[in-house]
Coordinates of C-alpha atoms and ligand atoms in Angstrom, one line a residue:
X13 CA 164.4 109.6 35.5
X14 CA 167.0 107.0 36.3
X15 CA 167.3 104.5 33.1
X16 CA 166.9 101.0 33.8
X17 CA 169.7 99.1 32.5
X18 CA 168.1 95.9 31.4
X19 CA 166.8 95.4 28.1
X20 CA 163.6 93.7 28.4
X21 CA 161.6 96.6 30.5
X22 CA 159.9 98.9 28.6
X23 CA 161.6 102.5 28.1
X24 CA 158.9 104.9 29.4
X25 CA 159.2 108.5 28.0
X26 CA 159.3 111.2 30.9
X27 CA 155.8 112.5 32.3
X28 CA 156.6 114.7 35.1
X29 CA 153.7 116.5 37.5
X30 CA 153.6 119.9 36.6
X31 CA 154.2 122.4 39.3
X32 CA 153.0 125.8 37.9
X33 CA 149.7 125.6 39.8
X34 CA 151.2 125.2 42.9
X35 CA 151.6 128.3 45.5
X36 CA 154.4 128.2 47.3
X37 CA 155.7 131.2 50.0
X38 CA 159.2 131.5 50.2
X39 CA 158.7 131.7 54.2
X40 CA 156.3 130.0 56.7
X41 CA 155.5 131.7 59.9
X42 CA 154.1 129.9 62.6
X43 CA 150.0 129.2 63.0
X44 CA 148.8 130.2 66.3
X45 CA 145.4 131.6 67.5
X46 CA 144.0 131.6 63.2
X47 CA 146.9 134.1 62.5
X48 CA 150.7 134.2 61.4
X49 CA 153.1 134.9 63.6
X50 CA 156.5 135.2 63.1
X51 CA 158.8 133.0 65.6
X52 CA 159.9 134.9 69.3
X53 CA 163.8 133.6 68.4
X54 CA 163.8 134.8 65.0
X55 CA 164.7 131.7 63.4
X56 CA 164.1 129.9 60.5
X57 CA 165.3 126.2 59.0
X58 CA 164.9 125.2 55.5
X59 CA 162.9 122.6 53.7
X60 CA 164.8 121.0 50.8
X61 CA 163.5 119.1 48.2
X62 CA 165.4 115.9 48.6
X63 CA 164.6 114.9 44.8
X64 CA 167.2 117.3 44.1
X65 CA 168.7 119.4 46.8
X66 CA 166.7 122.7 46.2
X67 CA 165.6 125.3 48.8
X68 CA 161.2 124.8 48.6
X69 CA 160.8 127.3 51.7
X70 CA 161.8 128.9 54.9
X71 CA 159.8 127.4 57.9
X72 CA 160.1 129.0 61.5
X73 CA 161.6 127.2 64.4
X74 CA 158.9 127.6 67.3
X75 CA 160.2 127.4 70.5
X76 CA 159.2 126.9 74.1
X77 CA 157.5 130.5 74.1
X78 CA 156.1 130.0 70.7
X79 CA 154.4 126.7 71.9
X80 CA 153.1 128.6 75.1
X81 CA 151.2 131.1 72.9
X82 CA 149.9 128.1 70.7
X83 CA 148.4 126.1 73.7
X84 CA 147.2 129.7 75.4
X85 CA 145.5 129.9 72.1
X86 CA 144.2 126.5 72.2
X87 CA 143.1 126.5 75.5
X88 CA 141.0 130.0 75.0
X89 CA 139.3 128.3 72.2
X90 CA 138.7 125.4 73.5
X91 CA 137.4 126.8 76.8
X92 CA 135.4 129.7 75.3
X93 CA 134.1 128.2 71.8
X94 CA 135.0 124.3 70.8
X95 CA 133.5 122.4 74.0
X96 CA 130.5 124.5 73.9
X97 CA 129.4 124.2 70.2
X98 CA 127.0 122.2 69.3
X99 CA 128.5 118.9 67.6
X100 CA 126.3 119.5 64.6
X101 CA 128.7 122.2 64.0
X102 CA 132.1 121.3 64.8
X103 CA 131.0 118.7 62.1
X104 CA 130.4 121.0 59.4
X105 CA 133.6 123.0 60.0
X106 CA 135.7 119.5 59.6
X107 CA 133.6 118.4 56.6
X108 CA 134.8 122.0 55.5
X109 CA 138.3 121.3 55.7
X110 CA 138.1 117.8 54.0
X111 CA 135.8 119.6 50.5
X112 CA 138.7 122.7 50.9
X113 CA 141.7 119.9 51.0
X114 CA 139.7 118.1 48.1
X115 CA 139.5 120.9 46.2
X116 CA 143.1 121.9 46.1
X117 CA 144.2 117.7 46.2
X118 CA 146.7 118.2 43.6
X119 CA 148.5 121.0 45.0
X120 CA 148.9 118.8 48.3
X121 CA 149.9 116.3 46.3
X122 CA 152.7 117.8 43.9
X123 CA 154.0 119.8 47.5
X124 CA 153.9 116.7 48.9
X125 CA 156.0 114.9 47.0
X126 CA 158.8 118.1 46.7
X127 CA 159.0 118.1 50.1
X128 CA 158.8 114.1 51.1
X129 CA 160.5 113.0 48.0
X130 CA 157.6 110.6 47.6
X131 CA 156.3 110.2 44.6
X132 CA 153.6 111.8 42.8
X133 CA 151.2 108.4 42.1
X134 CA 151.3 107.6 46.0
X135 CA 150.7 110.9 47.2
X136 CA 148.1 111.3 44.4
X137 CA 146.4 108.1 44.7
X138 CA 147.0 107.4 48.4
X139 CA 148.1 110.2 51.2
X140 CA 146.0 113.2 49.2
X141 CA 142.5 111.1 49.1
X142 CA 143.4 109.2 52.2
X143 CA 144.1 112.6 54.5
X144 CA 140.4 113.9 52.7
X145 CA 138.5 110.8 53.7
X146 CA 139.6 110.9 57.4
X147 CA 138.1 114.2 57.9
X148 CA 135.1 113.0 55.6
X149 CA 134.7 110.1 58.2
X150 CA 135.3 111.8 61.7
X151 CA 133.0 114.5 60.2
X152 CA 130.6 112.3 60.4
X153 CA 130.7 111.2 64.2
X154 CA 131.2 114.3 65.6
X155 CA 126.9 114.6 66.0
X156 CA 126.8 110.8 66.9
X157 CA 129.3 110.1 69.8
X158 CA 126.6 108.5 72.2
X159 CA 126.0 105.8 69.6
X160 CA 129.7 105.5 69.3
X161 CA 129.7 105.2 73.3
X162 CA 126.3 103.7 73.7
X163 CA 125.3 104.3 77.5
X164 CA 128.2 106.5 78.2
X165 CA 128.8 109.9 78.9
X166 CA 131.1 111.4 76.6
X167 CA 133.8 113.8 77.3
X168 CA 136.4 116.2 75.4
X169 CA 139.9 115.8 76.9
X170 CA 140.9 119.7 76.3
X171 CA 144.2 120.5 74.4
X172 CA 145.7 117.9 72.4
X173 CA 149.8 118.2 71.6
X174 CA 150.7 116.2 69.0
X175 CA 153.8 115.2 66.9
X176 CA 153.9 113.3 63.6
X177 CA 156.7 112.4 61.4
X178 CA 157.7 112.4 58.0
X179 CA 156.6 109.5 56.0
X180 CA 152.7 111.0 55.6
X181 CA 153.3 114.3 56.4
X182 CA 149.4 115.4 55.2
X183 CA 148.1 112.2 56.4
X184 CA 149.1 111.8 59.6
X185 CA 148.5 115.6 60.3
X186 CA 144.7 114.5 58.9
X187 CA 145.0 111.4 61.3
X188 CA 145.8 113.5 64.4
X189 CA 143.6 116.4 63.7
X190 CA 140.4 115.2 62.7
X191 CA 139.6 113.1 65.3
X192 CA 140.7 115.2 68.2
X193 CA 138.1 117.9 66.3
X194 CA 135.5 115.9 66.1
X195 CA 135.7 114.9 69.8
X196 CA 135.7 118.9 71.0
X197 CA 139.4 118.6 71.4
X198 CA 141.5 121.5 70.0
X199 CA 145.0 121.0 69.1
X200 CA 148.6 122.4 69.0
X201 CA 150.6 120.7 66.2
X202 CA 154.1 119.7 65.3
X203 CA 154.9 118.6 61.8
X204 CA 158.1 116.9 61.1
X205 CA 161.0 119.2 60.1
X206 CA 161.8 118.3 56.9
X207 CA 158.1 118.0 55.6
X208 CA 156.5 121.4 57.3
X209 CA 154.7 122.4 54.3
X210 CA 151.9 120.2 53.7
X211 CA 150.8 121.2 57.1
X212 CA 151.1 124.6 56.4
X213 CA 149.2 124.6 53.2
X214 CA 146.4 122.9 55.6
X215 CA 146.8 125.7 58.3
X216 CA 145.8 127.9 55.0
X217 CA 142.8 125.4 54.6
X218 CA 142.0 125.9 57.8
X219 CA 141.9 129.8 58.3
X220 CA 139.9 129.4 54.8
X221 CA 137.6 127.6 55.9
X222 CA 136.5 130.0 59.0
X223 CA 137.6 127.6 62.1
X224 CA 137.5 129.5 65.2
X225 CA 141.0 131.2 65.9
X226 CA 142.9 128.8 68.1
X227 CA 141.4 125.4 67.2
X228 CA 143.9 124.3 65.6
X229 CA 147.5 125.8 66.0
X230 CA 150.2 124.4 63.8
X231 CA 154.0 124.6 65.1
X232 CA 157.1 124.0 63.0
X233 CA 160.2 123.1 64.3
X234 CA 162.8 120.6 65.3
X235 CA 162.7 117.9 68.4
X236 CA 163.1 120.7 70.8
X237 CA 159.7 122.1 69.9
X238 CA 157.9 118.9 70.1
X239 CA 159.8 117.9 73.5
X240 CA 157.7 121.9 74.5
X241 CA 154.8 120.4 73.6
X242 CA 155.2 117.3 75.5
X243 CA 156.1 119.4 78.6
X244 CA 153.7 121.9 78.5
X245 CA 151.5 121.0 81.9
X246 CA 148.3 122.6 80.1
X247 CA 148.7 120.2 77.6
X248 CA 145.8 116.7 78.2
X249 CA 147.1 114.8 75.5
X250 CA 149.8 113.6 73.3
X251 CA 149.3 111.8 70.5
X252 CA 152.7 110.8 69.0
X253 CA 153.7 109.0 65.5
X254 CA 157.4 108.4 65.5
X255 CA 160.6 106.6 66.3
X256 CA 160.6 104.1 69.6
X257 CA 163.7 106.1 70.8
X258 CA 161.6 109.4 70.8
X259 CA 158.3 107.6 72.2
X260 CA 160.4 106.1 75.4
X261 CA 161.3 109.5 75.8
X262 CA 157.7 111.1 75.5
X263 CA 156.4 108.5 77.9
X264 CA 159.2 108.9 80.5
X265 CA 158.3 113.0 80.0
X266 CA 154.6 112.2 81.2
X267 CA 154.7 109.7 83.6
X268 CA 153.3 110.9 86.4
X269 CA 151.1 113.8 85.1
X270 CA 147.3 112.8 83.9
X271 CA 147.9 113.4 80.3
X272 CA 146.9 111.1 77.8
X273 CA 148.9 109.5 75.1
X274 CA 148.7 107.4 72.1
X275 CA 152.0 106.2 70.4
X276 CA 152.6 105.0 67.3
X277 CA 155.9 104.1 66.9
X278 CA 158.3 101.9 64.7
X279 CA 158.0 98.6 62.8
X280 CA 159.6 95.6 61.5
X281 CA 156.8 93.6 60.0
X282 CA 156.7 89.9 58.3
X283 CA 155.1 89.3 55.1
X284 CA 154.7 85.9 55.2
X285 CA 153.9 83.7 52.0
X286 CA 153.4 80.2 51.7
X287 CA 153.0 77.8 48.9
X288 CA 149.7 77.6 48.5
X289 CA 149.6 81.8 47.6
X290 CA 148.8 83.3 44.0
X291 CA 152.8 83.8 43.4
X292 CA 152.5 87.1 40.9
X293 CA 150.5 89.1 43.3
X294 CA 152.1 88.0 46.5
X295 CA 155.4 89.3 44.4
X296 CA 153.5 92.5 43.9
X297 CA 152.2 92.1 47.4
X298 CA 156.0 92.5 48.5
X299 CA 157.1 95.3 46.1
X300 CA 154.1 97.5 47.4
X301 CA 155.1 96.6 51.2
X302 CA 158.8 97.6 50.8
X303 CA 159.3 99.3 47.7
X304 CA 157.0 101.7 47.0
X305 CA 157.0 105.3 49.2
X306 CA 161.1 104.2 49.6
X307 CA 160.0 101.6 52.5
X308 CA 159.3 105.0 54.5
X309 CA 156.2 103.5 55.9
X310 CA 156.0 102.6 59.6
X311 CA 154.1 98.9 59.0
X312 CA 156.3 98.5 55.9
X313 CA 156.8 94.5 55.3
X314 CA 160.8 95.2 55.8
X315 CA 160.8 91.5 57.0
X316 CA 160.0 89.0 53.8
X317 CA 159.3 84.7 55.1
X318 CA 159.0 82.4 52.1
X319 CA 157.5 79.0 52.6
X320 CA 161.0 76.9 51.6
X321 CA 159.9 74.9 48.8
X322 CA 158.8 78.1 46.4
X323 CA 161.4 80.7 48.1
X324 CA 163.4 80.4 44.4
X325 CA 160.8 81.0 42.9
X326 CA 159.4 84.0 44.6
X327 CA 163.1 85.2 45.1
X328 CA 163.5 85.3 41.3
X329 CA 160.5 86.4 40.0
X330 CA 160.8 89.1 42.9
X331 CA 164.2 89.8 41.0
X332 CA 162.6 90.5 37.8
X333 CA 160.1 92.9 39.3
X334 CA 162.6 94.6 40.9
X335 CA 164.3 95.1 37.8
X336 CA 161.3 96.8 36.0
X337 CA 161.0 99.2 39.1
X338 CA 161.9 103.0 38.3
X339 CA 164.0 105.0 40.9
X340 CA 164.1 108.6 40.0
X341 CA 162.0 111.9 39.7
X342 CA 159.3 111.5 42.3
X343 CA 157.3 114.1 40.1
X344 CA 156.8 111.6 37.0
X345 CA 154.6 109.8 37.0
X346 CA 156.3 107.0 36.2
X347 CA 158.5 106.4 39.1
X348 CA 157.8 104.0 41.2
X349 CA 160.6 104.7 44.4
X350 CA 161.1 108.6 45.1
X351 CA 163.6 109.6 47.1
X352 CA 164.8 109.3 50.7
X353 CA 163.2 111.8 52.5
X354 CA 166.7 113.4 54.1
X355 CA 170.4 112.8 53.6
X356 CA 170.4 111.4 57.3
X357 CA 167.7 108.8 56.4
X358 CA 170.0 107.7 53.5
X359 CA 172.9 107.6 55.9
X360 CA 170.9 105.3 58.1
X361 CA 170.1 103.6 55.1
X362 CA 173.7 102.8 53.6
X363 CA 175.0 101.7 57.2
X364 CA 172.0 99.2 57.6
X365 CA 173.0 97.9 54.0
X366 CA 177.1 97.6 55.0
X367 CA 175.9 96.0 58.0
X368 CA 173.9 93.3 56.3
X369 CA 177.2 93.0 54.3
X370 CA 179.5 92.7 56.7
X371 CA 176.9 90.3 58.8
X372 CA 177.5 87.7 55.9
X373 CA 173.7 88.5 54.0
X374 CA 173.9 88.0 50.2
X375 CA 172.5 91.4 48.7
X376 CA 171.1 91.6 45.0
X377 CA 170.1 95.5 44.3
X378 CA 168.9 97.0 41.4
X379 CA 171.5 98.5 39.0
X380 CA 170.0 101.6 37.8
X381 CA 171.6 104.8 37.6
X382 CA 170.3 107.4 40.2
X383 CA 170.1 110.5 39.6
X384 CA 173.5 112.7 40.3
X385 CA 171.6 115.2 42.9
X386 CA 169.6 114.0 45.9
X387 CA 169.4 111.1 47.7
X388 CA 168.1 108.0 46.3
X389 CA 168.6 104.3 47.5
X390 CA 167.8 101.4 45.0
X391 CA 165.3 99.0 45.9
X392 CA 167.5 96.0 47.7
X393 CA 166.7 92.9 49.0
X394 CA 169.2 90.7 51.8
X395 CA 169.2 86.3 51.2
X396 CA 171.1 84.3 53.3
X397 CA 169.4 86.2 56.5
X398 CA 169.7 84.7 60.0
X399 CA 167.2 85.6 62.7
X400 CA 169.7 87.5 64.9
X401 CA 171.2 89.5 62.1
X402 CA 170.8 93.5 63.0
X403 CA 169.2 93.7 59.3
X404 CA 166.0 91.2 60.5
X405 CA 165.7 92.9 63.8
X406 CA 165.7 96.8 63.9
X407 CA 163.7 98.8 61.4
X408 CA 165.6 100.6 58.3
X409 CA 163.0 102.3 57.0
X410 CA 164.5 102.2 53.4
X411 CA 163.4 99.9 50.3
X412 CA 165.6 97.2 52.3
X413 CA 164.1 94.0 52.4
X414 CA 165.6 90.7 54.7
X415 CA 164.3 86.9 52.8
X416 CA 163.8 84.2 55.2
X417 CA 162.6 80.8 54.8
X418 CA 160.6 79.1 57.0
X419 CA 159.0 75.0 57.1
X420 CA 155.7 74.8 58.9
X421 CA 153.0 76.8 59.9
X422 CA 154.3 77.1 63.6
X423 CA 158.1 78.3 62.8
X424 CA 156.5 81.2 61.1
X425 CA 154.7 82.5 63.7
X426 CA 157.6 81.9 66.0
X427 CA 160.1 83.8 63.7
X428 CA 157.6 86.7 62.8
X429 CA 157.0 87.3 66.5
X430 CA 160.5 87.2 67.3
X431 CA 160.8 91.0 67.0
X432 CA 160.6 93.7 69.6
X433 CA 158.2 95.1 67.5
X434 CA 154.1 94.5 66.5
X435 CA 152.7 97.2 64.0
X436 CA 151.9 94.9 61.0
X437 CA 151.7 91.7 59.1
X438 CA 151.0 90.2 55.6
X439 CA 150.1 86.7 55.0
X440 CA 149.7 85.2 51.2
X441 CA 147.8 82.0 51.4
X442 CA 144.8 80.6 49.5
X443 CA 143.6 78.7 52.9
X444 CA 141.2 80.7 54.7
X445 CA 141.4 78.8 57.8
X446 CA 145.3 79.4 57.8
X447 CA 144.8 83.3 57.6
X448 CA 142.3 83.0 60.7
X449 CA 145.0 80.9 62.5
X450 CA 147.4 83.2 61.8
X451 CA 145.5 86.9 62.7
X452 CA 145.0 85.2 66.2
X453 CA 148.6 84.3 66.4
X454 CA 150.7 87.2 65.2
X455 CA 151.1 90.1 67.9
X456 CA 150.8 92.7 65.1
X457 CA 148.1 95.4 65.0
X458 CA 147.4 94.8 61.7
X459 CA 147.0 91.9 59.7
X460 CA 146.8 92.2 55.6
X461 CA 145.0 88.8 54.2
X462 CA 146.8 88.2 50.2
X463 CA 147.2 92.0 50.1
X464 CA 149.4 94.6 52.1
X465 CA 149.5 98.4 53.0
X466 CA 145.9 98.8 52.8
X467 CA 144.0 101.7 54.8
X468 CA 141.3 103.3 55.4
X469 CA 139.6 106.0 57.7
X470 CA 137.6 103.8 59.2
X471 CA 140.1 100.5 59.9
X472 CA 141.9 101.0 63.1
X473 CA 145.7 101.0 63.0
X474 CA 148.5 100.6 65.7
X475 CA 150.9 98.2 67.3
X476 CA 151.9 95.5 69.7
X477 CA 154.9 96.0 71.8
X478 CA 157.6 98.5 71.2
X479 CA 155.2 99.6 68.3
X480 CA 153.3 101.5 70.7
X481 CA 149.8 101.3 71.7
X482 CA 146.6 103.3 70.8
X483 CA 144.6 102.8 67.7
X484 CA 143.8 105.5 65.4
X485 CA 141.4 104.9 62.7
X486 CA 138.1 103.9 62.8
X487 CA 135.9 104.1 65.8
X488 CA 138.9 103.0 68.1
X489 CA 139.9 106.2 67.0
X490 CA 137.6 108.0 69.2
X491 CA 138.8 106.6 72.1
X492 CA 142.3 108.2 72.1
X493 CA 140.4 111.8 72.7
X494 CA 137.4 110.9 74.8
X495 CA 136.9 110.6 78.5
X496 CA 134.1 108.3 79.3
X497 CA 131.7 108.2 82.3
Ligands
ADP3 P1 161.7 109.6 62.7 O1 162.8 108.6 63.0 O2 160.5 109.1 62.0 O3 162.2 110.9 62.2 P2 161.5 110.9 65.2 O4 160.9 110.2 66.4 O5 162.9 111.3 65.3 O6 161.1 109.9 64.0 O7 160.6 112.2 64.8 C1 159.2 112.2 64.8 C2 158.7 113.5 65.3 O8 159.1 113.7 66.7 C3 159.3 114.7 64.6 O9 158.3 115.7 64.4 C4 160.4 115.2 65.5 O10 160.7 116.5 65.3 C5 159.8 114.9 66.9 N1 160.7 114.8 68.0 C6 162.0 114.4 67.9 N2 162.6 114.4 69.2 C7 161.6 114.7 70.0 C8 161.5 114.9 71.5 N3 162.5 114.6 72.2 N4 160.3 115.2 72.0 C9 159.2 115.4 71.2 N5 159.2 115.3 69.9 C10 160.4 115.0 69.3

């Protein structure tokens, strides 16, 4: 646990997650067709635990002929079992899945954080309880698409490919899956490759909980293996959560054929608070939009506008929160910022900071003493921001927050949709009205009203712009893996 240095926060002894109940195998194979199999290449890449360096597992690299057999395996099942079984069914076999993945919630959740470097309260409280309740939720329409689609007849699409990253590895995998499931779909899909084994673990869940072979296939590997999926032609949709760079890609890769695709893509979203807002929560408001989970969160509130005449305020109360914040162990319980989820990220990281340097930013950051192993940035905030600056316009994805000020109601909106990207917004106001005038205004998928980063399975989420487009979530969520006639 990294020791804060000032004096006035309190001095929290060490309570660190235990891991002896957790089962780890010191290699993955690949899930195709409800079995293991071993990659056609023969390789393997490892999964570190970025807390501290150390080997966690061995995870197979799948290549193009591994993600041939996977949607071979798909397709059989979907052709020969999942289209044709009654949705009463499918339903229990994902309500299965969710009471399995309940069951064993704090093994997800203490792998989850070795392997993400997240830490152990948000992947408790949040990604483990989240991942359940989407499956919980969809579980529940698969028997009741027609009132879902009143007056419509409801197709399955077929085989859904689909690639998520590595900021919810569990969650998004939940996201992606249990959707596509409850619509008849059956699915081939790619985890990120530095946080395989949460996905794996659920590939366990899922052969435990009887699915028919094939239904769900889960391949490991790098971008290579999820550019296979993409270009597989028996593939009917993609459904992508990533960077923009590698969803311009995906969508130049299918133009032309008839798949499908939802992308949700990167971020660089305003948290807007003006005078009128309950200051100590709208500080708390910011912390829990940049801070916590490392600011590894696509709709993270990387871009902070103050209202001019409290921005001291806010900017040094902010200050003293950020000094009571603890960087360290992600497994105690007491940390509140992990660490970075790869040594690349925290490269990406530290240039975006020497950037905001050299682009003439004031930077305060934390001085707390990381730990010696791993990769850890402190939480860090950048005054003195202009519009242009590369630091207010592309998307860190680190606890790296840009301050701007802003005058009336109208520069605002102009400066929060002066972005290339729409996934999410904050606003901190005690004015109804303005919040209303403002969710109309702001191209953002998501607008938080005097809270941020709130979900839940049945809110729909995705972006404007160069965020992507899609919703997932909710009964929008349907959508992405139904064909309507
Ligand atoms: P991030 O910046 O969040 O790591 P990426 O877009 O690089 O986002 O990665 C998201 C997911 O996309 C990962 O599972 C990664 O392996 C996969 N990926 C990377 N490149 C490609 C590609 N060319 N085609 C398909 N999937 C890819």
């Amino acid at each position: 646990m990294a020791k804060q240095n000032k004096t006035e926060s309190w001095e929290y002894a060490p309570s660190l997650e235990g891991t002896s109940h957790i089962q780890l195998k010191k290699k993955y194979d690949l899930f195709i067709d409800g079995k293991w199999v071993k990659p056609t290449s023969g390789k393997y890449f490892s999964s570190i635990n970025p807390a501290n360096e150390e080997l966690l597992a061995e995870v197979a690299h799948a290549n193009e002929a591994d993600v041939d057999l996977a949607v071979k395996a798909a397709r059989k099942a979907y052709n020969n079992v999942w289209s044709k079984m009654a949705p009463l069914e499918r339903a229990k076999y994902i309500y299965r899945i969710a009471r399995l993945m309940q069951e064993r919630a704090r093994e997800f959740a203490v792998i989850e954080s070795l392997d993400a470097g997240k830490t152990i309260r948000e992947s408790r409280d949040i990604d483990v309880p989240l991942a359940c309740n989407h499956f919980f939720y969809y579980a529940g329409w698969a028997d009741k698409l027609e009132y879902a689609f009143p007056n419509r007849k409801v197709e399955s699409l077929g085989v859904a490919g689909q690639i998520i990253p590595w900021n919810f590895p569990l969650l998004m995998a939940a996201w992606k899956i249990a959707p596509a499931l409850a619509t008849g779909n059956t699915v081939v899909l790619k985890p990120a490759e530095t946080t395989s084994l949460t996905a794996l673990k659920l590939a366990e869940i899922i052969e435990e909980s009887g699915l028919p072979a094939g239904v769900v296939n889960i391949v490991t590997g790098y971008g290579d293996t999820g550019a296979a999926i993409v270009n597989h032609p028996d593939v009917n949709k993609i459904a992508f959560t990533g960077s923009t760079a590698v969803g311009k890609i995906i969508q130049k890769a299918i133009a032309g054929t008839t798949k499908k695709s939802t992308l949700e893509l990167g971020g660089k979203s305003a948290n807007i608070i003006f005078d009128d807002a309950p200051i100590d929560q709208a500080v708390e408001g910011i912390v829990n939009g940049i801070f916590f989970n490392q600011g590894h969160v696509c709709c993270a509130g990387s871009r902070l506008f103050v209202q001019e005449n409290i921005a001291d305020k806010v900017i040094r109360k902010l200050k003293q929160r950020m000094e009571s914040l603890y960087v360290g162990n992600p497994l105690d319980k007491n940390t509140d910022i992990g660490a970075i989820n790869s040594k690349e990220q925290l490269e990406t990281i530290n240039k975006y900071i020497q950037i905001g340097k050299n682009e003439g930013a004031e930077i305060y950051q934390t001085k707390c003493d990381l730990p010696k192993k791993g990769y850890y940035c402190p939480p860090t905030i950048f005054t003195n921001v202009a519009q242009s600056n590369i630091i207010a316009q592309e998307e860190i994805f680190g606890p790296v927050l840009t301050i701007q000020t802003f005058r009336t109601v109208d520069e605002v909106i102009q400066k929060a949709n002066n972005s290339p990207y729409g996934l999410a917004a904050g606003v901190w106001t005690d004015k109804g009205s303005r919040i209303f005038n403002l969710t109309t205004k702001l191209r953002a998928g998501v607008v938080w009203a005097n809270t941020y980063n709130k979900f839940d399975p049945t809110s729909p989420f995705g972006g404007y712009k160069e965020s992507g487009f899609g919703r997932e979530g909710g009964l929008h969520g349907l959508n992405a893996y139904v064909k309507l006639n």
